[in-house]
Short mmCIF file of C-alpha atoms in Angstrom, two decimals:
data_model
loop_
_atom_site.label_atom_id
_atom_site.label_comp_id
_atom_site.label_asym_id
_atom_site.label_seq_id
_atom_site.Cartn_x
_atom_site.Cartn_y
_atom_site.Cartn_z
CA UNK O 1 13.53 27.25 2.36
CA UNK O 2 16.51 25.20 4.16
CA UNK O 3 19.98 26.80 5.16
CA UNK O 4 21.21 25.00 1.80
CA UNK O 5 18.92 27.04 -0.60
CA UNK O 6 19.59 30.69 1.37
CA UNK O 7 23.01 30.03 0.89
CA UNK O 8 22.41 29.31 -3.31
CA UNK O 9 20.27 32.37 -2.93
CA UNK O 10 22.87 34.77 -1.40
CA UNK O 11 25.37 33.29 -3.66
CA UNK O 12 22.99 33.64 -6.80
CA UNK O 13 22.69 37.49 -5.48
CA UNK O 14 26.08 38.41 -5.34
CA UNK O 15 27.08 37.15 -8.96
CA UNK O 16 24.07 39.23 -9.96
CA UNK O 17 24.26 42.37 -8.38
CA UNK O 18 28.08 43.50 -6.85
CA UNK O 19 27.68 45.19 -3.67
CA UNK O 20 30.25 47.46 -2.06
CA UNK O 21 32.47 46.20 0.68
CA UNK O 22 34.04 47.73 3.66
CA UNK O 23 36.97 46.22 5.58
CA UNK O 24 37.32 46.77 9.25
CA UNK O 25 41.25 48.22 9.77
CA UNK O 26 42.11 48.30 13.15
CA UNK O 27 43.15 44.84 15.56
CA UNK O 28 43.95 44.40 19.07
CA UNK O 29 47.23 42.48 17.97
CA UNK O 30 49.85 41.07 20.73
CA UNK O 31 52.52 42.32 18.31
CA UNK O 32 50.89 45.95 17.08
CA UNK O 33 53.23 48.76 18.06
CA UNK O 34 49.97 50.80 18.21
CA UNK O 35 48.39 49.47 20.62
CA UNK O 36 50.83 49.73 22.84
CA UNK O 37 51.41 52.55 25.83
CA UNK O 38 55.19 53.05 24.55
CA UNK O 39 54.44 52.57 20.68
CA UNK O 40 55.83 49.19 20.74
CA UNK O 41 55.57 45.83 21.74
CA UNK O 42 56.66 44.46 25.25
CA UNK O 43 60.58 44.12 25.21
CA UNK O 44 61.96 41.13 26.56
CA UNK O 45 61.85 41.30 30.42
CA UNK O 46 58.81 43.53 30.16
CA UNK O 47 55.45 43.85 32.43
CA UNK O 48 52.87 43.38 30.30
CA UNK O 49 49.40 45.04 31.75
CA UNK O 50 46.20 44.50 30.23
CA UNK O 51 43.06 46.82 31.32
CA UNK O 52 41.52 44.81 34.75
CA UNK O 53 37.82 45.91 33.70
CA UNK O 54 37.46 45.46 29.75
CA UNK O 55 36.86 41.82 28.07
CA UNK O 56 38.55 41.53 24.59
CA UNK O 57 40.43 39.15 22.32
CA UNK O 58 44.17 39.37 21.64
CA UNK O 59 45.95 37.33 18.66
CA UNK O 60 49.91 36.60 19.27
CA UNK O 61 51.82 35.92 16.23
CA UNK O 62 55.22 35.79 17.71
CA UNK O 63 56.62 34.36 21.01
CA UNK O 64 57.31 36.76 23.86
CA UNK O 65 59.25 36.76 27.21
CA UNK O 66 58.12 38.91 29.98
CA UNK O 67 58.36 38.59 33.50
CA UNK O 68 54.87 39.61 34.43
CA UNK O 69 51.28 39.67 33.26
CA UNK O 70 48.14 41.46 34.41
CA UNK O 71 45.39 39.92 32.64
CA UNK O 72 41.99 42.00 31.92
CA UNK O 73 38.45 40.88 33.11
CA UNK O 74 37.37 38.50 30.55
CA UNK O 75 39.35 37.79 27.60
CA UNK O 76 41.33 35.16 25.03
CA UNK O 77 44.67 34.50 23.82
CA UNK O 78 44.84 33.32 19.91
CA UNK O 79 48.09 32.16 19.15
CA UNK O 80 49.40 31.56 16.04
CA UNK O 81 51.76 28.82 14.94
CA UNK O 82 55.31 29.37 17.03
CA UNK O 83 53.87 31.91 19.16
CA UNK O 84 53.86 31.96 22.98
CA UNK O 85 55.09 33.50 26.29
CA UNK O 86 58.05 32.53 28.61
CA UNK O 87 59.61 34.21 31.63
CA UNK O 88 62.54 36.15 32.03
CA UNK O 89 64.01 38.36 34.27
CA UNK O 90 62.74 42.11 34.87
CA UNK O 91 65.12 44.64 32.27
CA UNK O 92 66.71 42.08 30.86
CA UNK O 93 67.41 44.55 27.90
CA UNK O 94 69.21 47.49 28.69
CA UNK O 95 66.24 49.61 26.78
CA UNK O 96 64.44 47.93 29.24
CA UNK O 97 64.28 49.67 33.00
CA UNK O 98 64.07 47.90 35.68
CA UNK O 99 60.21 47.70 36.71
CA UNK O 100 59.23 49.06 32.89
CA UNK O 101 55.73 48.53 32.17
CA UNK O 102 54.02 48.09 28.79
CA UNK O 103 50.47 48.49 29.09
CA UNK O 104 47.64 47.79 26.32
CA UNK O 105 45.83 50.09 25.41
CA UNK O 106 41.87 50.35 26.11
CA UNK O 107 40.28 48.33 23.14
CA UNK O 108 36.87 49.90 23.90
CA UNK O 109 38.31 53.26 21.86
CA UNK O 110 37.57 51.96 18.32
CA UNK O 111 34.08 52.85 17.56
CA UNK O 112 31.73 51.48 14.22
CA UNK O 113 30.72 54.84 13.26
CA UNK O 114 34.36 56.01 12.86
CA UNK O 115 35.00 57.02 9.19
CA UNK O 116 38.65 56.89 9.99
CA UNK O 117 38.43 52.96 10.54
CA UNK O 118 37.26 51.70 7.96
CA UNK O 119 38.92 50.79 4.11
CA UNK O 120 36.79 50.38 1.20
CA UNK O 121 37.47 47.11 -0.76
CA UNK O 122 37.35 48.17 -3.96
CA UNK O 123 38.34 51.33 -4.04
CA UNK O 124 40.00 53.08 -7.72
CA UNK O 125 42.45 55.18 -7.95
CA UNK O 126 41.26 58.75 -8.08
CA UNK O 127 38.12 58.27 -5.88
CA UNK O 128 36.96 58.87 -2.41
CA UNK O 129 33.60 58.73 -0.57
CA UNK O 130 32.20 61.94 1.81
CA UNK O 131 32.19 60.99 5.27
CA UNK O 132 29.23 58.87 6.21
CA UNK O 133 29.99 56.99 2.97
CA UNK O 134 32.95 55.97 4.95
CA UNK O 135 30.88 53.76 6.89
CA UNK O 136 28.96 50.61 6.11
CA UNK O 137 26.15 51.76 4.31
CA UNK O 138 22.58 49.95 4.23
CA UNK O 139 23.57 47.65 1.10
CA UNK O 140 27.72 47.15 1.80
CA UNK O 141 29.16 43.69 2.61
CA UNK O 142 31.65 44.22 5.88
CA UNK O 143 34.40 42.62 6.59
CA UNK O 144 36.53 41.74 9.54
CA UNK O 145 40.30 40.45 8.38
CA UNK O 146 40.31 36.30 9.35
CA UNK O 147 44.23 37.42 10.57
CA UNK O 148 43.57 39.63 13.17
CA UNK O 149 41.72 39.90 16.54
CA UNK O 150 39.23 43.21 16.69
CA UNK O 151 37.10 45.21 19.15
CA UNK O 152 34.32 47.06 17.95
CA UNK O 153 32.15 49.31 19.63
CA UNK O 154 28.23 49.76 18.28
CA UNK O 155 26.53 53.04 19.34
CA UNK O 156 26.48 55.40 20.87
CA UNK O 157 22.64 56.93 19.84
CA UNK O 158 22.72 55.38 15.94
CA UNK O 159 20.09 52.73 16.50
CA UNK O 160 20.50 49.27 14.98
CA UNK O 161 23.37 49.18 12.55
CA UNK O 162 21.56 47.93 8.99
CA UNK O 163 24.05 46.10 6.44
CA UNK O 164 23.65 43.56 3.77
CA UNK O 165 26.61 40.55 5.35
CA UNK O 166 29.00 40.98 8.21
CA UNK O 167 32.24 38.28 7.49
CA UNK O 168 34.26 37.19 10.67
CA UNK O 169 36.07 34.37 11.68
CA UNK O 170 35.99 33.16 8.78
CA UNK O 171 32.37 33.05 8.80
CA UNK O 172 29.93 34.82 6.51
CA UNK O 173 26.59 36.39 8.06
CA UNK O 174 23.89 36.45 5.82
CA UNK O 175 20.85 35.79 7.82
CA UNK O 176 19.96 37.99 10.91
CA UNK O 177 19.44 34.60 13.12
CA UNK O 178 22.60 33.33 12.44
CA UNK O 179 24.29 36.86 13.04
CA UNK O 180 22.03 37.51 16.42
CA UNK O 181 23.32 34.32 17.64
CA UNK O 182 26.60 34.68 16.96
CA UNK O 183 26.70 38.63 18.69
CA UNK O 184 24.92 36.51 21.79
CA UNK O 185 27.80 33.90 21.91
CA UNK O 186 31.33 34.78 24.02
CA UNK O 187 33.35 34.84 20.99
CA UNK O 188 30.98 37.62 19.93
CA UNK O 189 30.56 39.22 23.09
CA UNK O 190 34.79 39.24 23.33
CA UNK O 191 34.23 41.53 19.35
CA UNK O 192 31.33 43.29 19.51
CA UNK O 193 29.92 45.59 22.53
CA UNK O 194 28.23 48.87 23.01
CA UNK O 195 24.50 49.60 23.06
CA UNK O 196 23.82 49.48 19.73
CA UNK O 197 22.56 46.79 17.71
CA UNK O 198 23.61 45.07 14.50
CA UNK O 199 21.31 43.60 11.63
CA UNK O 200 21.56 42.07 8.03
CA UNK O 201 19.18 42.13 5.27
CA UNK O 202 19.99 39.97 1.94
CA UNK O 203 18.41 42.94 0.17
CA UNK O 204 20.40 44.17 -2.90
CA UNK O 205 20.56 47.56 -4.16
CA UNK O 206 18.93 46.44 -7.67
CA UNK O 207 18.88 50.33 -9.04
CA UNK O 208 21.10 50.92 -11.83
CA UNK O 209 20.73 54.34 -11.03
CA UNK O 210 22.45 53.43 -7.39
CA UNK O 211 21.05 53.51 -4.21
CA UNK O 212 21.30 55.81 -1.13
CA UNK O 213 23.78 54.98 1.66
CA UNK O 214 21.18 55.54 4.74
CA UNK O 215 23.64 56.89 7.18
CA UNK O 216 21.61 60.05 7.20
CA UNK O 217 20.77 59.48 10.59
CA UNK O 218 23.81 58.42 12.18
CA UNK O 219 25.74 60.86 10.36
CA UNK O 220 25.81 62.94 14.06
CA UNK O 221 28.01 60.36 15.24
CA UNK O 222 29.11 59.74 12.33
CA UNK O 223 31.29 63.97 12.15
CA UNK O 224 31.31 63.55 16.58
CA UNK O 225 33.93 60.37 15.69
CA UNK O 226 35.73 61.70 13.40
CA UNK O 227 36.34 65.23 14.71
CA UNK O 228 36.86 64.01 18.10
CA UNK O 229 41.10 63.73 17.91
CA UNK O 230 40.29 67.52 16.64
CA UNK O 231 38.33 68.71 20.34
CA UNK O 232 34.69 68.00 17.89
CA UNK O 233 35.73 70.74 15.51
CA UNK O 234 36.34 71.60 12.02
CA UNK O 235 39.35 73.00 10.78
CA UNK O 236 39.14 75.77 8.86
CA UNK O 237 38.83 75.81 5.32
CA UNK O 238 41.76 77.07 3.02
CA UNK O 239 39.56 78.91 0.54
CA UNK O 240 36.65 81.06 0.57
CA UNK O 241 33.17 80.08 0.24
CA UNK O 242 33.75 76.75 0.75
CA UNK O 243 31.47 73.80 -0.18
CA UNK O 244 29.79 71.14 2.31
CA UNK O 245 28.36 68.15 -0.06
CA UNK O 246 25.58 65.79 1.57
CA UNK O 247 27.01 63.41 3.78
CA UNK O 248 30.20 65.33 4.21
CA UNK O 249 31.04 66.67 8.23
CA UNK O 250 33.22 69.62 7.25
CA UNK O 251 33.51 72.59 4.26
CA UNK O 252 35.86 71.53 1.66
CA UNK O 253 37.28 73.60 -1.39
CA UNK O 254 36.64 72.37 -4.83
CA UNK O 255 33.37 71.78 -6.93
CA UNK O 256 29.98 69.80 -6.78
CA UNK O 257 28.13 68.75 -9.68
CA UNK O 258 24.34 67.40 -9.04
CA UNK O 259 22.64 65.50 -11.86
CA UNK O 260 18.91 64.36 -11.56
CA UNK O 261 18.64 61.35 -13.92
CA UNK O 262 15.73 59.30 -16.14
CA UNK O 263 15.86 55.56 -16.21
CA UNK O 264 18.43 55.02 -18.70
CA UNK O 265 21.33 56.22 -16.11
CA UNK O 266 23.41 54.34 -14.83
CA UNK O 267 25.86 55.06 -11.80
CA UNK O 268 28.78 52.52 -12.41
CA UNK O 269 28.79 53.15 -15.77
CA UNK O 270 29.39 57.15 -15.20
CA UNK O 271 31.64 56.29 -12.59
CA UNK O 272 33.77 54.50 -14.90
CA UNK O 273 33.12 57.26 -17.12
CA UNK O 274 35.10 59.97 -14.97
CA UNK O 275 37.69 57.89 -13.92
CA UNK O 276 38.82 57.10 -17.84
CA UNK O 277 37.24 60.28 -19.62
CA UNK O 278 38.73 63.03 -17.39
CA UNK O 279 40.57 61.69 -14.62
CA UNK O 280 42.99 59.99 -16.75
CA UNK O 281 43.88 63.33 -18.72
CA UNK O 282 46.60 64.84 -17.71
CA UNK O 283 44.99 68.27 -16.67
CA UNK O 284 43.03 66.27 -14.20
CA UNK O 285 45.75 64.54 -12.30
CA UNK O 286 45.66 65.04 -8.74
CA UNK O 287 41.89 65.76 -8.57
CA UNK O 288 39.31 62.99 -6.66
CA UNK O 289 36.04 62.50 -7.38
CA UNK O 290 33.33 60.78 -4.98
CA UNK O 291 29.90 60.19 -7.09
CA UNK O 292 26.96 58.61 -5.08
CA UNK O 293 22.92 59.02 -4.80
CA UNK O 294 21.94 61.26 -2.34
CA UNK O 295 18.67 62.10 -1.11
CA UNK O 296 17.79 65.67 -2.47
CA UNK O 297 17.56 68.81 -0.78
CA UNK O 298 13.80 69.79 -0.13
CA UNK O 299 14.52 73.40 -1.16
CA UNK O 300 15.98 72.37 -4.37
CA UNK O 301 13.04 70.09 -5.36
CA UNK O 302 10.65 72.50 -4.88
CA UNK O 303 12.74 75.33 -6.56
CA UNK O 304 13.40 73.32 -9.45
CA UNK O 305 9.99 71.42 -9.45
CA UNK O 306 11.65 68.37 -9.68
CA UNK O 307 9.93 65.15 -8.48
CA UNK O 308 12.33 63.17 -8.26
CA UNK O 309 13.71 63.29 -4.06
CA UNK O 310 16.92 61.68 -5.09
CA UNK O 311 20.29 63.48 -7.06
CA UNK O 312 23.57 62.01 -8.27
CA UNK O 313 26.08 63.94 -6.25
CA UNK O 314 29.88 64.39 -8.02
CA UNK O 315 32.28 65.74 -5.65
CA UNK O 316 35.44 67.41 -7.03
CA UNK O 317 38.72 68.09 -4.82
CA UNK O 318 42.37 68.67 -4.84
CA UNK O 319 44.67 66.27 -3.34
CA UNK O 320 47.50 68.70 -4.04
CA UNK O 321 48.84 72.43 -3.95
CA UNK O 322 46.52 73.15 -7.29
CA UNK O 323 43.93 75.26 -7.42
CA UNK O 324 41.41 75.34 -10.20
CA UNK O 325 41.02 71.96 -11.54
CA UNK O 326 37.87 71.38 -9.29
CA UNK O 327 36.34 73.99 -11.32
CA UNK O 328 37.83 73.37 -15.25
CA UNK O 329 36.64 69.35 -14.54
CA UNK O 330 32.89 70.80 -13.39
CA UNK O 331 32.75 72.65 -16.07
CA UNK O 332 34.16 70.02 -18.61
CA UNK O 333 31.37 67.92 -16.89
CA UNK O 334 28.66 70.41 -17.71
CA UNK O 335 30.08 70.20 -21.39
CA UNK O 336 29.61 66.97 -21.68
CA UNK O 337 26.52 66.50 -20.26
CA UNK O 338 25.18 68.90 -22.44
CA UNK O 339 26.59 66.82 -25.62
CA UNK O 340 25.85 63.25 -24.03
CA UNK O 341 23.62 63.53 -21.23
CA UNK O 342 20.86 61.82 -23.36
CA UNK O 343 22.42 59.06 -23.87
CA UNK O 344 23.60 58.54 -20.79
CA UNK O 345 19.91 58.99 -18.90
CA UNK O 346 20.56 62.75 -17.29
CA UNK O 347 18.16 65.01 -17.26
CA UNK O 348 19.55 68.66 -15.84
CA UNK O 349 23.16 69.03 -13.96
CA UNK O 350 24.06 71.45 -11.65
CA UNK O 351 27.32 72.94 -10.39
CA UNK O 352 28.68 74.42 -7.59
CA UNK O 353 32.52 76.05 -7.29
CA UNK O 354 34.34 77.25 -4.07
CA UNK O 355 35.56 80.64 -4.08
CA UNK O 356 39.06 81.59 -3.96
CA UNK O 357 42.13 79.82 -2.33
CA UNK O 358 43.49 81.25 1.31
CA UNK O 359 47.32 81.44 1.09
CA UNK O 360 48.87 81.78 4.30
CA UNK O 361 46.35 82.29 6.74
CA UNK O 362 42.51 81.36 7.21
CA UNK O 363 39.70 82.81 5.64
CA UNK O 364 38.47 83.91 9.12
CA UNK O 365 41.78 85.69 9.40
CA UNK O 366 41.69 87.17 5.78
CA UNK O 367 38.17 88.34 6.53
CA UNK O 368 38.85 90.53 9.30
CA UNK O 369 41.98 91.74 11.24
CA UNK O 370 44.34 91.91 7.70
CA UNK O 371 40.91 93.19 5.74
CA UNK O 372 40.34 96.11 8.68
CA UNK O 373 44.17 97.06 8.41
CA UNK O 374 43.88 97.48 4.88
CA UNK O 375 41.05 99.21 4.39
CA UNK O 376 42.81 102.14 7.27
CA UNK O 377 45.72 102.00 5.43
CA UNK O 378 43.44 103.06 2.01
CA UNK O 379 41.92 105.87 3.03
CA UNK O 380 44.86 107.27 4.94
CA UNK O 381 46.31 107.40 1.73
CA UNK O 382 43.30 108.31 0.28
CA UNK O 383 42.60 111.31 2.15
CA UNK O 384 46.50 112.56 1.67
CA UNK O 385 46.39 112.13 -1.72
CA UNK O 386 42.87 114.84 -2.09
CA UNK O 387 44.40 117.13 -0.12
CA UNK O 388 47.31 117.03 -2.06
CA UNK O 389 45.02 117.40 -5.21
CA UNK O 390 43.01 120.27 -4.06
CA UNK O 391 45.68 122.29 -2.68
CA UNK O 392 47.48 122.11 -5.75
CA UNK O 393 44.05 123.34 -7.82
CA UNK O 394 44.27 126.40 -5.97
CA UNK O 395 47.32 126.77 -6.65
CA UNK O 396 46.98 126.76 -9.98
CA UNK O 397 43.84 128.83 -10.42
CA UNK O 398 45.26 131.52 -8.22
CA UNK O 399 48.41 131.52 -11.21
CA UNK O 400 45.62 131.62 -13.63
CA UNK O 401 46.80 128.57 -15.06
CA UNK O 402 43.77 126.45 -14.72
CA UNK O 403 40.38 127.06 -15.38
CA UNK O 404 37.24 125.41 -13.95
CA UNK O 405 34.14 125.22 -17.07
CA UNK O 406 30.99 124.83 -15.62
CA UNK O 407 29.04 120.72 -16.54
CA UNK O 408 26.86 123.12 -19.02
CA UNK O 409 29.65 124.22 -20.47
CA UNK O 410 31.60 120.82 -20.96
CA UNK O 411 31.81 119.50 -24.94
CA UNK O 412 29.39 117.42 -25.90
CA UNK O 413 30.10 114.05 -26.65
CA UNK O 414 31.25 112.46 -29.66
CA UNK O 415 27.84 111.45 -32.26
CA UNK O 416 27.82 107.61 -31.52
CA UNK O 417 30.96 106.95 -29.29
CA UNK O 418 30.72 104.27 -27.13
CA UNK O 419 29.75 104.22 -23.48
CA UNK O 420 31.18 101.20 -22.79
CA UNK O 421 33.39 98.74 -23.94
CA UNK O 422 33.16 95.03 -25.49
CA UNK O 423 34.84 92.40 -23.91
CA UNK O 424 35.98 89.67 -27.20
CA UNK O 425 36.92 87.16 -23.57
CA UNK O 426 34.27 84.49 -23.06
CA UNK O 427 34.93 81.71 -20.55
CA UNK O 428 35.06 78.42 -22.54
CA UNK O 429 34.74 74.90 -21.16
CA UNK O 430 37.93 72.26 -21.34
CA UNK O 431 35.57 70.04 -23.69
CA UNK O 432 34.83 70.83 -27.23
CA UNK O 433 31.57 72.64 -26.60
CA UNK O 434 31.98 75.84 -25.07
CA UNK O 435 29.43 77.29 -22.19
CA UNK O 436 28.51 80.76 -21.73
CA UNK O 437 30.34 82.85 -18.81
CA UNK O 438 28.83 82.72 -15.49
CA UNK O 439 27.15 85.65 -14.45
CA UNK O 440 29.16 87.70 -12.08
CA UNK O 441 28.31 88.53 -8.10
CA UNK O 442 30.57 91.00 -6.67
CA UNK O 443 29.51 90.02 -3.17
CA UNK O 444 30.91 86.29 -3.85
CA UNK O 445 33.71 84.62 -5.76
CA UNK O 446 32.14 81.15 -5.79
CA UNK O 447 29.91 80.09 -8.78
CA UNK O 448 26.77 78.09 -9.80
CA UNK O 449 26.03 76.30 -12.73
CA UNK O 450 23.02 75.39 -14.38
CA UNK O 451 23.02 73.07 -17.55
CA UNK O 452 19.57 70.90 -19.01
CA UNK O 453 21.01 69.23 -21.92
CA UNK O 454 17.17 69.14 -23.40
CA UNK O 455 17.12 72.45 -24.28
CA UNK O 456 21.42 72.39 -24.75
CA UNK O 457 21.80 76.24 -22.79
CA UNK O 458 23.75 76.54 -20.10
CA UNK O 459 22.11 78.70 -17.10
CA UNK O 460 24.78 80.91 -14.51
CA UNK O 461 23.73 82.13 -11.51
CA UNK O 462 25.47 83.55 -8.36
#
């Protein structure tokens, strides 16, 4: 087949099946403030000072006067229409000292595995994707903005980089030749660097059902990039309990709802099903949702002898101050599932709550020091309080005006009274159909769910 009928092809593929797109969002920009030294562009009269040993491409919308340049290794100017340099005298601007220097800063920083630096391109309202979803996954287009110059580093340890197009320069890559030679040329050289490699693969995810991302193995990298501006750690979680969802670097407080699924199901369509069914109500504002295939846990498939080594995964959070939603929307979920989830192709959901909310500390902080002071503090009062108490019974038996009746002695109890008491509270669901309480552990204040709309019961356990 000629160049003509792979392009037909590739075109013929994306009317049928819509991939996913990512778009690259930093640029090594002339006229960026941020990536400059100073947090701005060279001032009039300015040094300008690229890096001597790194090779990059720099596009300059607007003209510039300076009154010296230090050039880098290897490297390109792109200038737009009525851009340009001239010279002009050293501090020519009085927020300009004499002998100020602007330098650029090291393009080499932005890395491809960096959730941080990417957009997705079709993003909703409402929605969000756990952190190796961030990147380019196996079956996403990318894109590189046609207005911008970029830098992008591949590697470190990841392997070949798998996508299904890569567009830049205006170009579209949809055939691993075309894209090797391009990476080979100097305008890709000047882009693209690192030890890693980067492929495409026509391939379309052609599941209904959805298809896994396959950053499984560079998810590593994947957390090392994104918690490096923290020192490569997580922060602390404000709740107890807290969740960590596949594909996601660091615990996070809300709820996660797993659904394995029958032919019938289809991931869009449930998607779009969220968004307008529940995120839309008003009880639900403020809460984002992230639903993706994921590959299943091997515990879970063998506890639940399930075949199937794939699950739906529903993440639930709170953008804001609110606390609780994460849980009323699983539950809702459950609900529903257990009134729909036939029609819509699920077979058995599962859901998983965070425990309580930390306010004004950390739960490592809540957990010891304030829990250790509190617990002294109870049985000092504790202990003054039965000493109190037993004085006072001697007391009063000495003045004859209390008497002690042996457990023999006691009166018996009441034909038929109660030795406990009913409860009329039940836990209902935000939905129509109510689901039985979860059952209680006093050792934890997060939850599990356990719903196969089959049978229609609703299973809790801690």
């Amino acid at each position: 087949m000629g160049a003509p009928g792979l392009v037909l092809l590739w075109l013929q593929l994306c009317a049928l099946t819509p991939a996913a797109y990512k778009v690259w969002v930093p640029n090594t920009n002339f006229d960026d403030a941020t990536n400059w030294s100073q947090n701005r562009p060279p001032c009039a009269g300015a040094a300008v000072e690229f890096p001597a040993d790194k090779t990059l491409s720099v596009l300059v919308r607007e003209g510039h006067s300076i009154s010296d340049m230090l050039l880098p290794l290897d490297g390109e100017f792109v200038l737009a229409s009525g851009a340009g340099f001239g010279a002009a005298d050293a501090g020519s601007r009085p927020d300009c000292g004499p002998g100020a220097r602007a330098r650029f800063l090291d393009p080499d920083r932005f890395l491809w595995l960096d959730p941080r630096l990417w957009r997705p391109g079709d993003a909703g309202r409402g929605l969000f994707s756990v952190d190796a979803e961030r990147v380019p996954c196996r079956h996403d287009d990318v894109v590189f903005p046609a207005d911008a110059s970029f830098r992008v580093g591949l590697g470190p340890g990841a392997g070949t980089v798998r996508v299904r197009s890569v567009q830049a320069l205006g170009q579209t890559f949809a055939r691993d030749e075309d894209l090797t030679a391009f990476l080979a040329s100097r305008a890709g050289r000047l882009r693209f660097h690192g030890p890693g490699a980067l492929s495409v693969d026509l391939e379309a995810c052609a599941d209904p059902s959805g298809c896994v991302c396959g950053n499984a193995e560079a998810q590593p990298w994947i957390c090392a990039a994104l918690l490096q501006p923290l020192g490569g750690g997580c922060p602390q979680a404000a709740c107890l309990e807290p969740l960590r969802p596949e594909g996601q670097c660091c615990d996070l407080c809300g709820a996660v709802v797993s659904l394995t699924h029958g032919p019938a199901f289809d991931l869009q369509q449930y998607r779009a099903r969220l968004l307008h069914a529940f995120l839309a109500l008003p009880q639900y504002q403020g809460l984002q949702v992230a639903v993706s295939k994921v590959p299943r846990p091997p515990g879970l498939r063998e506890a639940s002898d399930a075949k199937a080594d794939t699950e739906i995964q529903v993440v639930l959070v709170e953008a804001g101050p609110e606390t609780g939603g994460a849980g009323r929307l699983a539950r809702a979920l459950l609900a529903d599932i257990a009134e729909h989830g036939e029609a819509l192709g699920i077979l058995s959901a599962t859901a998983r709550e965070s425990g309580a909310p930390v306010w004004g500390g950390s739960a490592a902080g809540l957990n010891a020091p304030a829990r250790a002071g509190l617990a002294g503090g109870l049985a000092a009062a504790g202990l003054l309080v039965l000493t109190a108490l037993l004085a006072g019974a001697l007391l009063l038996r000495r003045e004859g005006r209390l008497r002690w009746r042996r457990r023999d002695e006691a009166a018996p109890a009441r034909a038929g009274a109660p030795l406990g008491f009913h409860n009329p509270v039940f836990y209902a669901a935000d939905s129509a159909e109510a689901l039985p309480a979860p059952k209680s552990d006093q050792r934890s204040s997060s939850r599990s769910y356990f719903l196969n709309p089959l049978f229609g019961e609703a299973e809790a356990e801690a």
